Amino acid sequence: RGVETGGCPHTAIREDASVNLAAVSDLRAAIPDLDIILIESGGDNLAATFSPELADLTIYVIDVCMGGDIPRKKGPALTKSDMLVVNKVELAPYVGVDIEKMKTDTATARNGRPYIFGSMRKNDGVAELGDFILYEANLEGIHSPVAFRIDL
């Protein structure tokens, strides 16, 4: 279900999460057996972080087309999220990104926090991300990671 903020979408994930919390409440009422609810916020704001009352787990997704320097900018979403996914690695040579340098910079910026370099289009990293979600949500053994295959 989409949420319309009528203004800056980052406000709905950070300062005033009430519109998203209401949507989650409606979704849980409509489908009470849900194990996981994903809330997505689009955009390229490296400073955007989710309110702790809105998210139990944060996954920040960037792609190499945003530039190889993104990890060096060290925005809070990149450094503090529970998982960082760097997607579309197969495009690095076409956008002038040195993927090895980006990996080094990411390791430094993450300071021990987990990250995945992959290609969702090629299913590289999808199973690892699925495993991470299942583990962090304490759903191991309840759901199969096979469900996390993406067919495009």
Coordinates of C-alpha atoms in Angstrom, one line a residue:
R1 CA 0.0 0.0 0.0
G2 CA 1.4 3.4 -0.9
V3 CA 1.6 6.2 1.6
E4 CA 1.2 9.8 0.4
T5 CA 3.0 12.3 2.6
G6 CA 1.9 15.5 0.9
G7 CA 5.4 16.8 1.4
C8 CA 8.9 15.5 2.1
P9 CA 8.9 11.7 2.2
H10 CA 11.8 11.7 4.6
T11 CA 9.6 13.2 7.3
A12 CA 7.4 10.2 7.2
I13 CA 10.2 7.9 8.0
R14 CA 12.2 10.0 10.4
E15 CA 10.5 12.9 12.2
D16 CA 6.8 11.9 12.1
A17 CA 6.3 8.2 11.3
S18 CA 2.6 8.3 12.1
V19 CA 1.4 8.0 8.5
N20 CA 3.5 4.9 8.0
L21 CA 2.6 3.5 11.4
A22 CA -1.1 3.8 10.5
A23 CA -0.5 2.0 7.2
V24 CA 1.3 -0.8 9.0
S25 CA -1.6 -1.1 11.5
D26 CA -4.1 -1.3 8.6
L27 CA -2.0 -3.9 6.9
R28 CA -1.7 -6.0 10.1
A29 CA -5.4 -5.8 10.6
A30 CA -6.1 -6.9 7.0
I31 CA -3.5 -9.7 7.0
P32 CA -2.9 -10.7 10.6
D33 CA -0.5 -13.6 9.9
L34 CA 2.3 -11.5 8.4
D35 CA 5.7 -12.3 9.7
I36 CA 7.5 -9.4 7.9
I37 CA 6.4 -6.0 6.7
L38 CA 8.8 -4.0 4.5
I39 CA 8.6 -0.2 4.4
E40 CA 10.5 1.4 1.5
S41 CA 11.5 4.9 1.1
G42 CA 12.9 5.9 -2.3
G43 CA 15.3 8.6 -3.1
D44 CA 19.0 9.3 -2.8
N45 CA 19.2 11.1 0.6
L46 CA 22.2 9.6 2.3
A47 CA 21.1 11.4 5.5
A48 CA 17.7 9.7 5.6
T49 CA 17.4 7.3 8.5
F50 CA 14.3 5.5 9.8
S51 CA 12.7 6.3 13.1
P52 CA 13.5 3.6 15.6
E53 CA 9.7 3.4 16.3
L54 CA 9.1 2.5 12.6
A55 CA 11.8 -0.1 11.9
D56 CA 13.1 -3.0 13.7
L57 CA 15.7 -3.6 11.0
T58 CA 17.0 -1.2 8.4
I59 CA 18.4 -2.3 5.0
Y60 CA 19.9 0.5 2.9
V61 CA 20.2 -0.1 -0.8
I62 CA 22.4 1.8 -3.2
D63 CA 23.7 1.0 -6.6
V64 CA 27.0 1.5 -8.3
C65 CA 25.4 3.9 -10.8
M66 CA 25.1 6.4 -7.9
G67 CA 28.9 6.6 -8.0
G68 CA 31.9 4.9 -6.4
D69 CA 32.3 7.7 -3.9
I70 CA 29.1 7.0 -2.1
P71 CA 30.7 4.9 0.7
R72 CA 33.2 7.7 1.3
K73 CA 30.4 10.2 2.0
K74 CA 29.5 8.1 5.1
G75 CA 25.9 9.3 5.5
P76 CA 24.1 7.8 8.5
A77 CA 21.9 5.5 6.4
L78 CA 25.1 4.0 4.9
T79 CA 27.0 3.7 8.2
K80 CA 24.3 2.8 10.7
S81 CA 21.8 0.6 8.8
D82 CA 21.7 -3.0 9.8
M83 CA 22.6 -4.1 6.3
L84 CA 24.0 -2.2 3.3
V85 CA 23.2 -3.6 -0.2
V86 CA 25.3 -2.4 -3.1
N87 CA 23.4 -3.4 -6.1
K88 CA 24.0 -3.5 -9.9
V89 CA 27.7 -4.3 -9.6
E90 CA 27.7 -5.6 -13.1
L91 CA 27.3 -2.0 -14.3
A92 CA 30.4 -0.7 -12.7
P93 CA 32.6 -0.8 -15.8
Y94 CA 29.9 1.2 -17.7
V95 CA 29.7 4.0 -15.2
G96 CA 33.4 4.3 -14.4
V97 CA 33.3 2.8 -10.9
D98 CA 36.3 0.9 -9.6
I99 CA 34.4 -1.8 -7.8
E100 CA 37.4 -3.0 -5.8
K101 CA 37.9 0.6 -4.5
M102 CA 34.2 0.8 -3.7
K103 CA 34.5 -2.5 -1.7
T104 CA 37.4 -1.1 0.3
D105 CA 35.7 2.1 1.0
T106 CA 32.5 0.3 2.0
A107 CA 34.4 -1.9 4.4
T108 CA 35.9 1.2 6.0
A109 CA 32.6 3.0 6.2
R110 CA 30.7 0.1 7.6
N111 CA 33.3 -0.5 10.3
G112 CA 32.3 -4.2 10.8
R113 CA 28.6 -3.9 10.0
P114 CA 27.4 -6.3 7.3
Y115 CA 27.1 -5.4 3.6
I116 CA 26.5 -7.3 0.3
F117 CA 27.7 -6.4 -3.1
G118 CA 25.5 -8.0 -5.7
S119 CA 23.2 -7.9 -8.6
M120 CA 19.6 -8.5 -7.9
R121 CA 18.9 -8.9 -11.6
K122 CA 21.4 -11.8 -11.7
N123 CA 20.3 -13.1 -8.3
D124 CA 23.8 -12.4 -6.9
G125 CA 23.4 -11.6 -3.2
V126 CA 19.7 -12.3 -3.1
A127 CA 20.0 -15.5 -1.0
E128 CA 22.4 -13.8 1.3
L129 CA 20.0 -10.9 1.9
G130 CA 17.1 -13.4 2.4
D131 CA 19.2 -15.3 4.9
F132 CA 20.1 -12.1 6.7
I133 CA 16.4 -11.0 7.0
L134 CA 15.3 -14.5 8.2
Y135 CA 18.1 -14.6 10.8
E136 CA 17.5 -11.0 12.1
A137 CA 13.7 -11.5 12.2
N138 CA 14.1 -14.8 14.0
L139 CA 12.3 -16.7 11.2
E140 CA 15.0 -19.3 10.4
G141 CA 13.5 -22.7 9.9
I142 CA 10.0 -21.1 9.5
H143 CA 10.6 -19.8 6.0
S144 CA 12.8 -21.1 3.2
P145 CA 15.5 -18.8 1.7
V146 CA 14.5 -20.3 -1.7
A147 CA 11.6 -17.8 -1.6
F148 CA 14.1 -15.0 -2.0
R149 CA 14.9 -15.8 -5.7
I150 CA 14.1 -12.9 -8.0
D151 CA 12.9 -13.8 -11.5
L152 CA 13.1 -10.9 -13.9

